[in-house]
Amino acid sequence: MTIISRGFHGRRPAPGTKLPPGQYETTGFPVLSAGPTPRVPRDTWEFSVTSETGKRHTWDWSALAALPSETPTVDLHCVTKWSKFGTRWQGVSLDVLLADVETAAEYALVSSYGGYTTNLPLEDLLDGKAWIVHGYDGQELAPEHGGPARLLVPHLYLWKSAKWVRGIELREEDVPGFWESAGYHNYGDPWKEQRYRGD
Ligand SMILES: Nc1nc2c(c(=O)[nH]1)N[C@H]1C(S)=C(S)[C@@H](COP(=O)(O)O)O[C@H]1N2
Ligand SMILES: [Mo]
């Protein structure tokens, strides 16, 4: 007879866990920024989507604020191994922002005030999976966490959630962003532990 103890599977998460492999839970909210925090006033803020034909769609702050917003509650997973459960955001779904954009592109390159970039397949921005968020936990999004507005794409590692988001370029060909060029995984699925190139 074999007695299987609770510890038998070591650190493997239990079925149904919210913690992807190799991650630990934190209750704080660490700030990770590759450079200084840009200060972008809401009245000069602009966000644009540019399609592969060069057609540009632009929203200023009042245009963004006029769109229907959602309040997603999501878990965050950072490649440096912390995860934070149940974060509450407010923002506009990319489904809304991309609704009138005609495109046959398959890839998106996201860029930020300050110069940061990150890339992902366009389909990862659609179908309720991504938002441009401007509120966190019932407050305006703080500058260190990407305010006035950031991308939130919580099913991928958090480096894909570009802070101080400024624009999205829709492209026929994929091009690596800042961390992707520096050796991070091109896609970054935390459940497959796609941290670095080759994972
Ligand atoms: N513009 C910009 N966005 C960014 C970053 C950055 O350096 N610049 N860092 C990324 C990384 S590596 C992480 S883990 C998260 C951190 O978000 P937080 O500081 O709100 O925790 O933002 C991501 N978005
Ligand atoms: Mo990160």
Coordinates of C-alpha atoms and ligand atoms in Angstrom, one line a residue:
M1 CA 0.0 0.0 0.0
T2 CA 1.2 3.5 -0.9
I3 CA 0.5 6.5 1.2
I4 CA 0.6 9.6 -0.9
S5 CA 1.4 12.6 1.2
R6 CA 0.3 16.2 0.5
G7 CA 3.9 17.0 -0.3
F8 CA 4.4 14.2 -2.8
H9 CA 4.3 16.4 -5.8
G10 CA 6.7 18.9 -4.4
R11 CA 6.1 22.4 -5.6
R12 CA 3.8 21.5 -8.4
P13 CA 0.7 23.6 -8.1
A14 CA -2.6 21.8 -7.2
P15 CA -5.2 21.4 -9.9
G16 CA -7.2 24.6 -10.3
T17 CA -4.5 26.8 -8.8
K18 CA -4.2 30.3 -9.9
L19 CA -0.4 30.2 -9.6
P20 CA 1.5 29.4 -12.8
P21 CA 4.6 27.3 -12.6
G22 CA 7.6 28.9 -10.9
Q23 CA 5.6 31.8 -9.5
Y24 CA 4.9 32.9 -5.9
E25 CA 2.1 35.1 -4.6
T26 CA 2.7 38.7 -3.5
T27 CA 0.2 41.0 -1.9
G28 CA 2.2 44.1 -2.6
F29 CA 2.3 45.8 -6.0
P30 CA 5.9 46.0 -7.1
V31 CA 6.9 48.7 -9.7
L32 CA 9.0 47.5 -12.6
S33 CA 10.1 50.1 -15.1
A34 CA 13.1 50.0 -17.4
G35 CA 13.6 53.8 -17.2
P36 CA 12.2 56.9 -15.6
T37 CA 8.5 57.4 -15.2
P38 CA 7.1 59.6 -18.0
R39 CA 4.7 62.3 -16.8
V40 CA 2.0 62.6 -19.4
P41 CA -0.8 65.1 -18.6
R42 CA -4.3 63.8 -19.5
D43 CA -5.0 66.9 -21.6
T44 CA -2.1 66.2 -24.0
W45 CA -2.3 62.4 -23.9
E46 CA -3.1 60.7 -27.2
F47 CA -3.5 57.1 -28.1
S48 CA -3.5 55.8 -31.7
V49 CA -3.9 52.7 -33.6
T50 CA -2.2 52.5 -37.0
S51 CA -3.1 49.8 -39.5
E52 CA -0.8 48.2 -41.9
T53 CA -2.0 50.5 -44.6
G54 CA -0.9 53.5 -42.6
K55 CA -4.4 54.6 -41.6
R56 CA -4.3 56.2 -38.2
H57 CA -7.1 56.2 -35.6
T58 CA -6.5 58.6 -32.7
W59 CA -8.2 59.1 -29.3
D60 CA -7.6 62.0 -26.9
W61 CA -8.5 61.7 -23.3
S62 CA -12.1 62.9 -23.7
A63 CA -12.6 60.4 -26.6
L64 CA -11.3 57.6 -24.4
A65 CA -13.4 58.6 -21.4
A66 CA -16.5 58.7 -23.6
L67 CA -16.2 55.0 -24.6
P68 CA -17.9 52.3 -22.6
S69 CA -15.6 51.0 -19.9
E70 CA -15.2 47.7 -18.1
T71 CA -13.9 46.8 -14.7
P72 CA -11.9 43.6 -15.1
T73 CA -10.6 41.8 -12.0
V74 CA -7.5 39.8 -13.1
D75 CA -4.4 38.0 -11.8
L76 CA -1.0 39.4 -12.8
H77 CA 2.1 37.3 -13.5
C78 CA 5.5 39.0 -13.7
V79 CA 8.4 37.1 -15.3
T80 CA 10.5 38.0 -12.2
K81 CA 8.2 35.4 -10.5
W82 CA 5.7 37.4 -8.5
S83 CA 2.0 37.0 -9.1
K84 CA -0.7 39.2 -7.7
F85 CA -4.2 37.9 -7.5
G86 CA -7.5 39.8 -8.0
T87 CA -6.3 43.2 -9.2
R88 CA -9.2 45.5 -10.1
W89 CA -8.9 47.8 -13.1
Q90 CA -11.0 50.2 -15.1
G91 CA -10.6 50.7 -18.8
V92 CA -11.7 50.3 -22.4
S93 CA -11.6 46.9 -24.1
L94 CA -9.4 46.7 -27.1
D95 CA -12.5 45.1 -28.8
V96 CA -14.1 48.6 -28.6
L97 CA -11.0 50.5 -29.7
L98 CA -10.4 48.1 -32.7
A99 CA -14.0 47.8 -33.7
D100 CA -13.8 50.3 -36.6
V101 CA -10.3 49.5 -37.6
E102 CA -10.0 47.7 -40.8
T103 CA -7.1 45.3 -40.9
A104 CA -5.8 42.1 -42.2
A105 CA -2.7 42.3 -40.0
E106 CA -1.8 39.5 -37.6
Y107 CA 0.6 41.2 -35.3
A108 CA 0.7 44.2 -33.0
L109 CA 3.6 46.4 -31.9
V110 CA 2.7 48.4 -28.8
S111 CA 4.6 51.5 -28.0
S112 CA 4.8 53.8 -24.9
Y113 CA 5.6 57.3 -24.0
G114 CA 9.3 57.0 -23.0
G115 CA 10.1 54.6 -25.9
Y116 CA 9.2 51.2 -24.5
T117 CA 7.8 48.7 -27.0
T118 CA 6.4 45.2 -26.8
N119 CA 4.9 42.8 -29.5
L120 CA 2.2 40.3 -29.5
P121 CA -0.2 38.6 -32.0
L122 CA -3.2 40.8 -32.7
E123 CA -5.6 38.1 -31.6
D124 CA -4.2 38.3 -28.1
L125 CA -5.7 41.8 -27.9
L126 CA -9.2 40.7 -29.0
D127 CA -12.1 38.8 -27.6
G128 CA -12.1 40.3 -24.1
K129 CA -8.5 39.6 -23.4
A130 CA -7.0 43.1 -23.3
W131 CA -7.8 46.7 -22.2
I132 CA -6.5 50.2 -22.2
V133 CA -6.9 50.8 -18.4
H134 CA -6.9 54.2 -16.7
G135 CA -8.2 53.2 -13.2
Y136 CA -6.8 50.9 -10.6
D137 CA -8.6 49.8 -7.4
G138 CA -11.1 52.5 -7.7
Q139 CA -8.5 55.3 -8.2
E140 CA -6.9 57.0 -11.2
L141 CA -4.0 54.8 -12.4
A142 CA -0.8 56.1 -10.7
P143 CA 2.1 57.2 -12.9
E144 CA 4.5 54.5 -11.6
H145 CA 2.0 51.8 -12.7
G146 CA 1.5 53.3 -16.1
G147 CA -0.9 56.2 -15.7
P148 CA -2.6 58.0 -17.3
A149 CA -3.2 54.8 -19.2
R150 CA -1.6 51.4 -19.8
L151 CA -2.2 48.3 -21.8
L152 CA -3.5 45.4 -19.7
V153 CA -3.1 41.9 -21.2
P154 CA -3.1 39.7 -18.1
H155 CA -3.0 36.2 -19.8
L156 CA 0.6 37.0 -20.8
Y157 CA 3.6 37.9 -18.6
L158 CA 3.2 41.5 -17.4
W159 CA 6.0 42.9 -19.5
K160 CA 3.5 42.8 -22.4
S161 CA 1.2 45.2 -20.5
A162 CA 2.9 48.4 -21.7
K163 CA 2.7 51.2 -19.2
W164 CA 2.1 54.8 -20.5
V165 CA 0.7 53.3 -23.7
R166 CA 0.8 55.7 -26.7
G167 CA 0.0 53.6 -29.7
I168 CA -0.5 50.2 -31.4
E169 CA 0.8 49.5 -34.8
L170 CA -0.9 46.6 -36.7
R171 CA 1.6 44.8 -38.8
E172 CA 1.7 42.0 -41.3
E173 CA 5.1 40.9 -39.9
D174 CA 6.1 40.4 -36.3
V175 CA 8.9 42.5 -34.8
P176 CA 10.3 42.0 -31.4
G177 CA 9.8 44.8 -28.8
F178 CA 12.2 46.0 -26.0
W179 CA 12.4 42.9 -23.8
E180 CA 11.7 40.5 -26.6
S181 CA 14.9 41.8 -28.4
A182 CA 16.8 41.4 -25.1
G183 CA 16.1 37.7 -24.8
Y184 CA 12.7 37.4 -23.3
H185 CA 10.3 35.0 -24.9
N186 CA 8.5 36.3 -28.0
Y187 CA 5.0 35.2 -26.7
G188 CA 5.3 34.9 -22.9
D189 CA 2.6 32.5 -21.7
P190 CA 3.0 32.2 -17.9
W191 CA 1.2 28.8 -17.8
K192 CA 3.8 27.4 -20.3
E193 CA 6.6 29.3 -18.4
Q194 CA 7.7 31.0 -21.5
R195 CA 10.1 33.4 -19.8
Y196 CA 13.1 33.5 -22.1
R197 CA 13.8 32.8 -25.8
G198 CA 14.0 29.1 -26.2
D199 CA 11.7 28.2 -23.2
Ligands
LIG1 N1 6.4 51.5 -20.8 C1 6.8 50.5 -20.0 N2 5.9 49.5 -19.8 C2 6.2 48.5 -19.0 C3 7.5 48.4 -18.5 C4 8.5 49.4 -18.7 O1 9.6 49.4 -18.3 N3 8.0 50.4 -19.5 N4 7.9 47.3 -17.7 C5 7.1 46.1 -17.9 C6 7.4 45.0 -17.0 S1 8.8 44.2 -17.2 C7 6.5 44.7 -16.0 S2 6.8 43.4 -14.9 C8 5.3 45.6 -15.7 C9 5.3 46.1 -14.3 O2 4.1 46.8 -14.1 P1 4.0 47.5 -12.7 O3 5.2 48.4 -12.5 O4 2.7 48.2 -12.7 O5 4.0 46.4 -11.7 O6 5.2 46.6 -16.6 C10 5.6 46.4 -17.9 N5 5.3 47.5 -18.8
MO2 MO 8.7 42.4 -15.8

